[in-house]
Amino acid sequence: MAITLQHIKPKAFCLALVTSNLLIPSALLVFAWGFFPYKAFLPGSASYTRDQLELAQNAPFDKVIFMVVDALRSDFVFSPQSGFQFTQELVRSGFAIPFTAHAAAPTITMPRIKAITTGSIPSFLDVILNFAESDKASNLEGHDTWLAQLKAKRDGHLVLLGDDTWLKLFPQTFAFADGTSSFFVSDYTEVDYNVTRNIPALLERDEWDGMVLHYLGLDHIGHKMGPSSPYMLPKQAEMDGIVADLYRALQSTKHLQSTLLVLCGDHGMNDAGNHGGSSGGETSTALVFISPKFGSKFEGLKCPTTPLDGSLIYYDKVEQSDVVPTLAGLLGFPIPRNNLGVFISRFLPFWKPEDRLRILQHNAKQILQVVTGTFPNLSFDGQNRSDSCEDIHSAGTRLACMWSRLEYLSKEDTTTNWDVKVAALYTVRSLQEKCGEKLNVRSF
């Protein structure tokens, strides 16, 4: 017999109605907790202590050209089918240091720019804000970023050419800007020419400290025709030609001799040419640090190459957020306060052994401030030291143990530099992972 409303007792009906009304907001709260998690935000800008100021004075670079090629998947640069022939030659000769940078979801431009400038983890709220037309919808004005730190260093001047998302995120930051819209996906020629046309004149001038170039054409080709489009290889060769022109300028121009060139993608693309999710193609981006100075410090690597496991992970894998503390060390400014990135240890040979440890310890202390802000109940008072922190079940107590061990080794006269370096790297990476578990958004 079918049950109708007449068969339900009034009290039971009211109870069911109240229960369902309570469950709806509870479900919304659970959803919001998962997709919009709490983030501890540390206001203000980082500054050096007197001890750290010496590290800044010994930084190997004083300018940076930050070249973003939208949707630059790792294989577009490092595989045998790549059009980046000049860049591959730099890798083979030791003048370019390659990585695969992991871009966490959501793999769209705005949150990825936030990650590579603040070192923090983006939110899925940025998926909505990425399409907002208002310049004030989501910006990082007042946030501590490597752009703000570089600008604050000796009253630096910054330049932007390309995607106007940077102008929405960083109003009043750039002394000169020529922005292009990222939403005319049918254009993959003029949108890049408008960036390139300004470069020669700017390279001749010495008053800028940071130049951001953001090319959109490759991403537009992916959206329209996919990564296997016949237009993809010529576009890669065009971008490689820009790298070649920039590198030759670093070699031949006196005021650019201490300039670091960084080539990277903000995200990758899947087999259909789209992005936003967490597939291997969308999260595996190319990252290359380039300088004539590298030739005396590093040996060349085989390039092109093919990953043995069939993935898109070429060379060492790093997080995109690791770009932030690495730029801070190489250019000599404090690590932004909300950074969760780890200094890429490959570049430590630029410093003396004792300074290398100070760089890692400075990074660890900076991330510790974010950890304590996110987990106020954790204690890092040095009372939890153990020789086998990995055996501790509680993640928070294990972190406190590793921190105590690092502090102990740093003060122990009989400890080798290698012991402290390993402890520092292990601790700072664990701090990063712990905050990532708390703050990281869910994948699509």
GROMACS .gro file of C-alpha atoms in nm:
model
  444
    1MET     CA    1   0.000   0.000   0.000
    2ALA     CA    2   0.137   0.342  -0.097
    3ILE     CA    3   0.214   0.577   0.192
    4THR     CA    4   0.052   0.919   0.165
    5LEU     CA    5   0.076   1.229   0.381
    6GLN     CA    6  -0.246   1.126   0.553
    7HIS     CA    7  -0.074   0.813   0.691
    8ILE     CA    8   0.214   1.013   0.848
    9LYS     CA    9   0.159   1.135   1.201
   10PRO     CA   10   0.190   1.513   1.242
   11LYS     CA   11   0.467   1.485   1.502
   12ALA     CA   12   0.676   1.252   1.286
   13PHE     CA   13   0.625   1.477   0.985
   14CYS     CA   14   0.739   1.785   1.178
   15LEU     CA   15   1.041   1.598   1.313
   16ALA     CA   16   1.142   1.487   0.962
   17LEU     CA   17   1.096   1.840   0.830
   18VAL     CA   18   1.311   1.993   1.106
   19THR     CA   19   1.579   1.727   1.058
   20SER     CA   20   1.600   1.787   0.684
   21ASN     CA   21   1.623   2.163   0.737
   22LEU     CA   22   1.911   2.108   0.977
   23LEU     CA   23   2.092   1.872   0.740
   24ILE     CA   24   2.087   2.118   0.449
   25PRO     CA   25   2.300   2.390   0.619
   26SER     CA   26   2.521   2.118   0.768
   27ALA     CA   27   2.588   1.982   0.420
   28LEU     CA   28   2.666   2.333   0.296
   29LEU     CA   29   2.911   2.382   0.583
   30VAL     CA   30   3.088   2.054   0.505
   31PHE     CA   31   3.113   2.152   0.138
   32ALA     CA   32   3.246   2.499   0.224
   33TRP     CA   33   3.501   2.351   0.465
   34GLY     CA   34   3.631   2.122   0.193
   35PHE     CA   35   3.648   2.369  -0.095
   36PHE     CA   36   3.715   2.693   0.092
   37PRO     CA   37   3.937   2.589   0.385
   38TYR     CA   38   4.067   2.827   0.649
   39LYS     CA   39   4.396   2.991   0.568
   40ALA     CA   40   4.611   3.165   0.823
   41PHE     CA   41   4.709   3.497   0.664
   42LEU     CA   42   5.012   3.678   0.803
   43PRO     CA   43   4.979   4.052   0.733
   44GLY     CA   44   5.267   4.283   0.658
   45SER     CA   45   5.590   4.232   0.466
   46ALA     CA   46   5.887   4.017   0.558
   47SER     CA   47   6.216   4.184   0.645
   48TYR     CA   48   6.570   4.066   0.701
   49THR     CA   49   6.736   4.032   1.036
   50ARG     CA   50   7.094   4.161   1.061
   51ASP     CA   51   7.223   3.806   1.019
   52GLN     CA   52   7.018   3.750   0.705
   53LEU     CA   53   7.116   4.083   0.550
   54GLU     CA   54   7.460   3.943   0.462
   55LEU     CA   55   7.293   3.673   0.252
   56ALA     CA   56   7.115   3.941   0.052
   57GLN     CA   57   7.441   4.121  -0.015
   58ASN     CA   58   7.591   3.799  -0.156
   59ALA     CA   59   7.298   3.724  -0.390
   60PRO     CA   60   7.422   3.629  -0.740
   61PHE     CA   61   7.152   3.825  -0.932
   62ASP     CA   62   7.002   4.173  -0.917
   63LYS     CA   63   6.741   4.160  -1.197
   64VAL     CA   64   6.492   3.900  -1.319
   65ILE     CA   65   6.307   3.842  -1.645
   66PHE     CA   66   6.011   3.620  -1.559
   67MET     CA   67   5.876   3.470  -1.883
   68VAL     CA   68   5.544   3.287  -1.848
   69VAL     CA   69   5.422   3.091  -2.150
   70ASP     CA   70   5.059   3.013  -2.074
   71ALA     CA   71   4.987   2.636  -2.065
   72LEU     CA   72   5.355   2.543  -2.113
   73ARG     CA   73   5.339   2.171  -2.040
   74SER     CA   74   5.666   2.003  -1.946
   75ASP     CA   75   5.695   1.793  -2.264
   76PHE     CA   76   5.654   2.104  -2.480
   77VAL     CA   77   6.007   2.203  -2.370
   78PHE     CA   78   6.191   1.882  -2.278
   79SER     CA   79   6.067   1.608  -2.515
   80PRO     CA   80   6.219   1.506  -2.850
   81GLN     CA   81   5.909   1.653  -3.020
   82SER     CA   82   5.968   1.998  -2.867
   83GLY     CA   83   6.021   2.318  -3.063
   84PHE     CA   84   6.246   2.465  -2.790
   85GLN     CA   85   6.571   2.372  -2.962
   86PHE     CA   86   6.778   2.663  -2.827
   87THR     CA   87   6.652   2.608  -2.472
   88GLN     CA   88   6.742   2.241  -2.496
   89GLU     CA   89   7.094   2.337  -2.605
   90LEU     CA   90   7.124   2.559  -2.297
   91VAL     CA   91   7.021   2.264  -2.079
   92ARG     CA   92   7.283   2.041  -2.242
   93SER     CA   93   7.555   2.303  -2.191
   94GLY     CA   94   7.470   2.375  -1.826
   95PHE     CA   95   7.346   2.731  -1.878
   96ALA     CA   96   6.985   2.630  -1.807
   97ILE     CA   97   6.858   2.432  -1.507
   98PRO     CA   98   6.536   2.240  -1.587
   99PHE     CA   99   6.256   2.120  -1.359
  100THR     CA  100   5.901   1.995  -1.379
  101ALA     CA  101   5.691   2.222  -1.159
  102HIS     CA  102   5.373   2.076  -1.013
  103ALA     CA  103   5.073   2.309  -1.050
  104ALA     CA  104   4.803   2.216  -0.797
  105ALA     CA  105   4.438   2.236  -0.900
  106PRO     CA  106   4.262   2.458  -0.991
  107THR     CA  107   4.491   2.480  -1.293
  108ILE     CA  108   4.378   2.816  -1.427
  109THR     CA  109   4.577   3.134  -1.461
  110MET     CA  110   4.475   3.353  -1.167
  111PRO     CA  111   4.532   3.101  -0.884
  112ARG     CA  112   4.854   2.982  -1.046
  113ILE     CA  113   4.990   3.338  -1.064
  114LYS     CA  114   4.902   3.373  -0.697
  115ALA     CA  115   5.097   3.056  -0.619
  116ILE     CA  116   5.412   3.162  -0.808
  117THR     CA  117   5.415   3.512  -0.657
  118THR     CA  118   5.312   3.454  -0.295
  119GLY     CA  119   5.423   3.091  -0.254
  120SER     CA  120   5.083   3.011  -0.100
  121ILE     CA  121   4.808   2.767  -0.197
  122PRO     CA  122   4.519   2.907  -0.405
  123SER     CA  123   4.149   2.857  -0.341
  124PHE     CA  124   3.870   2.728  -0.563
  125LEU     CA  125   3.708   3.068  -0.512
  126ASP     CA  126   3.969   3.190  -0.759
  127VAL     CA  127   3.800   2.982  -1.030
  128ILE     CA  128   3.509   3.226  -1.011
  129LEU     CA  129   3.726   3.534  -0.968
  130ASN     CA  130   3.939   3.431  -1.266
  131PHE     CA  131   3.648   3.526  -1.494
  132ALA     CA  132   3.549   3.846  -1.312
  133GLU     CA  133   3.593   4.161  -1.515
  134SER     CA  134   3.629   4.393  -1.216
  135ASP     CA  135   3.989   4.485  -1.140
  136LYS     CA  136   3.903   4.475  -0.768
  137ALA     CA  137   3.738   4.132  -0.775
  138SER     CA  138   4.053   3.965  -0.650
  139ASN     CA  139   4.387   4.134  -0.614
  140LEU     CA  140   4.701   4.094  -0.408
  141GLU     CA  141   4.749   4.459  -0.325
  142GLY     CA  142   4.890   4.468   0.026
  143HIS     CA  143   4.998   4.102   0.016
  144ASP     CA  144   5.361   4.005   0.053
  145THR     CA  145   5.487   3.873  -0.283
  146TRP     CA  146   5.822   3.849  -0.457
  147LEU     CA  147   5.707   4.135  -0.678
  148ALA     CA  148   5.646   4.355  -0.374
  149GLN     CA  149   5.979   4.253  -0.220
  150LEU     CA  150   6.170   4.322  -0.541
  151LYS     CA  151   5.996   4.656  -0.577
  152ALA     CA  152   6.080   4.748  -0.218
  153LYS     CA  153   6.446   4.656  -0.269
  154ARG     CA  154   6.628   4.980  -0.357
  155ASP     CA  155   6.298   5.129  -0.485
  156GLY     CA  156   6.282   4.880  -0.772
  157HIS     CA  157   6.087   4.929  -1.094
  158LEU     CA  158   5.878   4.649  -1.244
  159VAL     CA  159   5.754   4.602  -1.600
  160LEU     CA  160   5.467   4.387  -1.732
  161LEU     CA  161   5.405   4.279  -2.091
  162GLY     CA  162   5.123   4.037  -2.166
  163ASP     CA  163   4.824   3.887  -1.984
  164ASP     CA  164   4.637   4.165  -1.802
  165THR     CA  165   4.549   3.924  -1.519
  166TRP     CA  166   4.870   4.051  -1.360
  167LEU     CA  167   4.733   4.406  -1.365
  168LYS     CA  168   4.413   4.293  -1.191
  169LEU     CA  169   4.612   4.109  -0.925
  170PHE     CA  170   4.879   4.375  -0.879
  171PRO     CA  171   4.732   4.724  -0.932
  172GLN     CA  172   4.978   5.011  -0.891
  173THR     CA  173   5.270   4.763  -0.898
  174PHE     CA  174   5.419   4.807  -1.244
  175ALA     CA  175   5.599   5.123  -1.356
  176PHE     CA  176   5.523   5.029  -1.719
  177ALA     CA  177   5.263   4.784  -1.845
  178ASP     CA  178   5.116   4.679  -2.177
  179GLY     CA  179   4.842   4.428  -2.100
  180THR     CA  180   4.657   4.192  -2.333
  181SER     CA  181   4.323   4.017  -2.275
  182SER     CA  182   4.333   3.640  -2.229
  183PHE     CA  183   3.977   3.573  -2.348
  184PHE     CA  184   4.012   3.621  -2.726
  185VAL     CA  185   4.118   3.261  -2.778
  186SER     CA  186   4.095   3.283  -3.157
  187ASP     CA  187   4.399   3.513  -3.158
  188TYR     CA  188   4.733   3.339  -3.116
  189THR     CA  189   4.946   3.575  -3.326
  190GLU     CA  190   4.887   3.941  -3.240
  191VAL     CA  191   4.840   3.860  -2.873
  192ASP     CA  192   5.205   3.749  -2.857
  193TYR     CA  193   5.341   4.009  -3.098
  194ASN     CA  194   5.207   4.279  -2.866
  195VAL     CA  195   5.438   4.140  -2.597
  196THR     CA  196   5.748   4.088  -2.809
  197ARG     CA  197   5.742   4.429  -2.980
  198ASN     CA  198   5.828   4.609  -2.654
  199ILE     CA  199   6.115   4.387  -2.542
  200PRO     CA  200   6.413   4.528  -2.742
  201ALA     CA  201   6.362   4.884  -2.619
  202LEU     CA  202   6.321   4.772  -2.258
  203LEU     CA  203   6.637   4.560  -2.266
  204GLU     CA  204   6.837   4.869  -2.360
  205ARG     CA  205   6.717   5.051  -2.048
  206ASP     CA  206   6.868   4.991  -1.706
  207GLU     CA  207   6.605   5.137  -1.473
  208TRP     CA  208   6.391   4.824  -1.433
  209ASP     CA  209   6.458   4.546  -1.181
  210GLY     CA  210   6.195   4.293  -1.282
  211MET     CA  211   6.030   4.222  -1.618
  212VAL     CA  212   5.726   3.994  -1.640
  213LEU     CA  213   5.638   3.856  -1.984
  214HIS     CA  214   5.319   3.652  -2.016
  215TYR     CA  215   5.251   3.495  -2.357
  216LEU     CA  216   4.903   3.360  -2.433
  217GLY     CA  217   4.922   3.225  -2.788
  218LEU     CA  218   5.021   2.868  -2.704
  219ASP     CA  219   4.730   2.835  -2.461
  220HIS     CA  220   4.490   2.971  -2.723
  221ILE     CA  221   4.609   2.712  -2.976
  222GLY     CA  222   4.547   2.440  -2.719
  223HIS     CA  223   4.193   2.558  -2.652
  224LYS     CA  224   4.105   2.582  -3.021
  225MET     CA  225   4.282   2.277  -3.166
  226GLY     CA  226   4.451   2.079  -2.888
  227PRO     CA  227   4.817   2.003  -2.812
  228SER     CA  228   4.866   1.810  -3.137
  229SER     CA  229   4.768   2.106  -3.354
  230PRO     CA  230   5.000   2.177  -3.652
  231TYR     CA  231   5.029   2.531  -3.512
  232MET     CA  232   5.174   2.408  -3.181
  233LEU     CA  233   5.532   2.335  -3.292
  234PRO     CA  234   5.579   2.669  -3.474
  235LYS     CA  235   5.447   2.851  -3.165
  236GLN     CA  236   5.695   2.664  -2.945
  237ALA     CA  237   5.975   2.761  -3.187
  238GLU     CA  238   5.858   3.124  -3.169
  239MET     CA  239   5.875   3.120  -2.789
  240ASP     CA  240   6.216   2.953  -2.806
  241GLY     CA  241   6.332   3.237  -3.029
  242ILE     CA  242   6.231   3.485  -2.757
  243VAL     CA  243   6.439   3.286  -2.507
  244ALA     CA  244   6.734   3.299  -2.749
  245ASP     CA  245   6.706   3.676  -2.791
  246LEU     CA  246   6.683   3.730  -2.416
  247TYR     CA  247   6.977   3.502  -2.342
  248ARG     CA  248   7.199   3.674  -2.598
  249ALA     CA  249   7.107   4.007  -2.442
  250LEU     CA  250   7.218   3.874  -2.102
  251GLN     CA  251   7.550   3.777  -2.259
  252SER     CA  252   7.620   4.098  -2.447
  253THR     CA  253   7.464   4.380  -2.242
  254LYS     CA  254   7.665   4.507  -1.946
  255HIS     CA  255   7.373   4.605  -1.721
  256LEU     CA  256   7.211   4.261  -1.779
  257GLN     CA  257   7.509   4.047  -1.677
  258SER     CA  258   7.353   3.973  -1.335
  259THR     CA  259   7.003   3.912  -1.470
  260LEU     CA  260   6.822   3.583  -1.413
  261LEU     CA  261   6.588   3.453  -1.682
  262VAL     CA  262   6.305   3.224  -1.571
  263LEU     CA  263   6.093   3.036  -1.827
  264CYS     CA  264   5.782   2.868  -1.691
  265GLY     CA  265   5.420   2.774  -1.750
  266ASP     CA  266   5.136   2.874  -1.522
  267HIS     CA  267   4.963   2.540  -1.587
  268GLY     CA  268   4.964   2.265  -1.848
  269MET     CA  269   4.685   2.123  -2.064
  270ASN     CA  270   4.511   1.790  -2.112
  271ASP     CA  271   4.484   1.592  -2.434
  272ALA     CA  272   4.191   1.808  -2.543
  273GLY     CA  273   4.388   2.129  -2.491
  274ASN     CA  274   4.191   2.239  -2.185
  275HIS     CA  275   4.287   2.287  -1.822
  276GLY     CA  276   4.141   2.348  -1.477
  277GLY     CA  277   4.156   1.998  -1.331
  278SER     CA  278   4.424   1.776  -1.182
  279SER     CA  279   4.529   1.539  -1.462
  280GLY     CA  280   4.900   1.487  -1.525
  281GLY     CA  281   4.898   1.705  -1.835
  282GLU     CA  282   4.729   1.992  -1.654
  283THR     CA  283   4.954   1.986  -1.346
  284SER     CA  284   5.297   1.921  -1.509
  285THR     CA  285   5.455   2.248  -1.619
  286ALA     CA  286   5.800   2.334  -1.750
  287LEU     CA  287   6.029   2.543  -1.529
  288VAL     CA  288   6.374   2.654  -1.648
  289PHE     CA  289   6.621   2.889  -1.477
  290ILE     CA  290   6.862   3.039  -1.730
  291SER     CA  291   7.181   3.244  -1.695
  292PRO     CA  292   7.533   3.259  -1.843
  293LYS     CA  293   7.653   3.238  -1.480
  294PHE     CA  294   7.530   2.881  -1.450
  295GLY     CA  295   7.799   2.746  -1.683
  296SER     CA  296   8.068   2.767  -1.414
  297LYS     CA  297   7.850   2.606  -1.145
  298PHE     CA  298   7.654   2.327  -1.311
  299GLU     CA  299   7.707   2.044  -1.555
  300GLY     CA  300   7.478   2.001  -1.851
  301LEU     CA  301   7.197   1.747  -1.863
  302LYS     CA  302   7.068   1.528  -2.140
  303CYS     CA  303   6.804   1.713  -2.339
  304PRO     CA  304   6.572   1.620  -2.500
  305THR     CA  305   6.483   1.327  -2.282
  306THR     CA  306   6.195   1.093  -2.205
  307PRO     CA  307   6.066   1.002  -1.856
  308LEU     CA  308   6.116   0.633  -1.785
  309ASP     CA  309   5.771   0.588  -1.630
  310GLY     CA  310   5.585   0.740  -1.924
  311SER     CA  311   5.466   1.037  -1.717
  312LEU     CA  312   5.527   1.407  -1.781
  313ILE     CA  313   5.779   1.440  -1.496
  314TYR     CA  314   6.109   1.548  -1.652
  315TYR     CA  315   6.417   1.603  -1.433
  316ASP     CA  316   6.357   1.698  -1.067
  317LYS     CA  317   5.998   1.768  -0.966
  318VAL     CA  318   5.932   2.079  -0.757
  319GLU     CA  319   5.623   2.267  -0.647
  320GLN     CA  320   5.535   2.589  -0.826
  321SER     CA  321   5.543   2.765  -0.490
  322ASP     CA  322   5.913   2.673  -0.462
  323VAL     CA  323   5.984   2.946  -0.718
  324VAL     CA  324   5.916   3.213  -0.453
  325PRO     CA  325   6.187   3.135  -0.191
  326THR     CA  326   6.428   3.043  -0.471
  327LEU     CA  327   6.390   3.385  -0.631
  328ALA     CA  328   6.424   3.542  -0.288
  329GLY     CA  329   6.760   3.373  -0.234
  330LEU     CA  330   6.895   3.429  -0.584
  331LEU     CA  331   6.791   3.797  -0.594
  332GLY     CA  332   6.856   3.885  -0.231
  333PHE     CA  333   6.524   3.979  -0.072
  334PRO     CA  334   6.325   3.833   0.221
  335ILE     CA  335   6.094   3.537   0.159
  336PRO     CA  336   5.729   3.660   0.151
  337ARG     CA  337   5.553   3.595   0.480
  338ASN     CA  338   5.281   3.354   0.360
  339ASN     CA  339   5.509   3.143   0.144
  340LEU     CA  340   5.489   2.763   0.165
  341GLY     CA  341   5.756   2.699  -0.098
  342VAL     CA  342   6.095   2.542  -0.035
  343PHE     CA  343   6.421   2.684  -0.169
  344ILE     CA  344   6.535   2.465  -0.459
  345SER     CA  345   6.856   2.315  -0.325
  346ARG     CA  346   7.008   2.278  -0.672
  347PHE     CA  347   7.112   2.645  -0.651
  348LEU     CA  348   7.294   2.623  -0.316
  349PRO     CA  349   7.643   2.602  -0.482
  350PHE     CA  350   7.625   2.980  -0.530
  351TRP     CA  351   7.694   3.020  -0.157
  352LYS     CA  352   7.956   2.908   0.094
  353PRO     CA  353   7.865   2.594   0.294
  354GLU     CA  354   7.772   2.787   0.609
  355ASP     CA  355   7.556   3.029   0.410
  356ARG     CA  356   7.376   2.741   0.242
  357LEU     CA  357   7.257   2.623   0.583
  358ARG     CA  358   7.145   2.973   0.678
  359ILE     CA  359   6.933   2.994   0.361
  360LEU     CA  360   6.756   2.666   0.443
  361GLN     CA  361   6.711   2.760   0.809
  362HIS     CA  362   6.569   3.099   0.712
  363ASN     CA  363   6.321   2.921   0.484
  364ALA     CA  364   6.227   2.675   0.760
  365LYS     CA  365   6.169   2.954   1.016
  366GLN     CA  366   5.954   3.145   0.769
  367ILE     CA  367   5.730   2.844   0.696
  368LEU     CA  368   5.716   2.768   1.068
  369GLN     CA  369   5.541   3.104   1.118
  370VAL     CA  370   5.270   2.995   0.873
  371VAL     CA  371   5.242   2.655   1.042
  372THR     CA  372   5.201   2.804   1.390
  373GLY     CA  373   4.941   3.046   1.253
  374THR     CA  374   4.748   2.757   1.098
  375PHE     CA  375   4.796   2.515   1.391
  376PRO     CA  376   4.808   2.736   1.703
  377ASN     CA  377   4.791   2.432   1.934
  378LEU     CA  378   5.121   2.287   1.814
  379SER     CA  379   5.424   2.351   2.034
  380PHE     CA  380   5.767   2.418   1.883
  381ASP     CA  381   5.948   2.494   2.208
  382GLY     CA  382   6.231   2.244   2.153
  383GLN     CA  383   6.103   1.993   2.408
  384ASN     CA  384   6.007   1.719   2.160
  385ARG     CA  385   6.347   1.620   2.025
  386SER     CA  386   6.401   1.256   1.928
  387ASP     CA  387   6.644   1.070   1.704
  388SER     CA  388   6.354   0.891   1.529
  389CYS     CA  389   6.086   1.152   1.461
  390GLU     CA  390   5.946   0.940   1.177
  391ASP     CA  391   5.816   0.686   1.430
  392ILE     CA  392   5.587   0.940   1.597
  393HIS     CA  393   5.227   0.881   1.492
  394SER     CA  394   5.088   1.232   1.543
  395ALA     CA  395   5.175   1.456   1.247
  396GLY     CA  396   5.188   1.768   1.463
  397THR     CA  397   5.415   1.612   1.725
  398ARG     CA  398   5.634   1.465   1.450
  399LEU     CA  399   5.678   1.814   1.301
  400ALA     CA  400   5.768   1.958   1.641
  401CYS     CA  401   6.020   1.678   1.687
  402MET     CA  402   6.187   1.749   1.352
  403TRP     CA  403   6.205   2.119   1.431
  404SER     CA  404   6.366   2.048   1.768
  405ARG     CA  405   6.616   1.814   1.605
  406LEU     CA  406   6.708   2.080   1.348
  407GLU     CA  407   6.767   2.338   1.622
  408TYR     CA  408   6.977   2.089   1.818
  409LEU     CA  409   7.194   1.997   1.518
  410SER     CA  410   7.242   2.364   1.429
  411LYS     CA  411   7.392   2.430   1.772
  412GLU     CA  412   7.597   2.110   1.800
  413ASP     CA  413   7.968   2.176   1.728
  414THR     CA  414   8.039   1.817   1.629
  415THR     CA  415   7.762   1.803   1.369
  416THR     CA  416   7.868   1.811   1.006
  417ASN     CA  417   7.721   2.063   0.764
  418TRP     CA  418   7.574   1.775   0.568
  419ASP     CA  419   7.377   1.653   0.873
  420VAL     CA  420   7.226   1.997   0.926
  421LYS     CA  421   7.156   2.047   0.556
  422VAL     CA  422   6.968   1.717   0.536
  423ALA     CA  423   6.775   1.797   0.854
  424ALA     CA  424   6.688   2.145   0.728
  425LEU     CA  425   6.567   2.022   0.390
  426TYR     CA  426   6.366   1.740   0.545
  427THR     CA  427   6.210   1.970   0.805
  428VAL     CA  428   6.116   2.249   0.566
  429ARG     CA  429   5.962   2.004   0.317
  430SER     CA  430   5.763   1.839   0.598
  431LEU     CA  431   5.638   2.180   0.713
  432GLN     CA  432   5.529   2.251   0.357
  433GLU     CA  433   5.347   1.918   0.327
  434LYS     CA  434   5.173   1.962   0.662
  435CYS     CA  435   5.035   2.301   0.565
  436GLY     CA  436   4.943   2.159   0.226
  437GLU     CA  437   4.732   1.888   0.389
  438LYS     CA  438   4.549   2.155   0.590
  439LEU     CA  439   4.517   2.424   0.326
  440ASN     CA  440   4.517   2.241  -0.003
  441VAL     CA  441   4.192   2.246  -0.196
  442ARG     CA  442   4.025   1.933  -0.328
  443SER     CA  443   4.097   1.826  -0.687
  444PHE     CA  444   3.830   1.842  -0.954
   0.00000   0.00000   0.00000
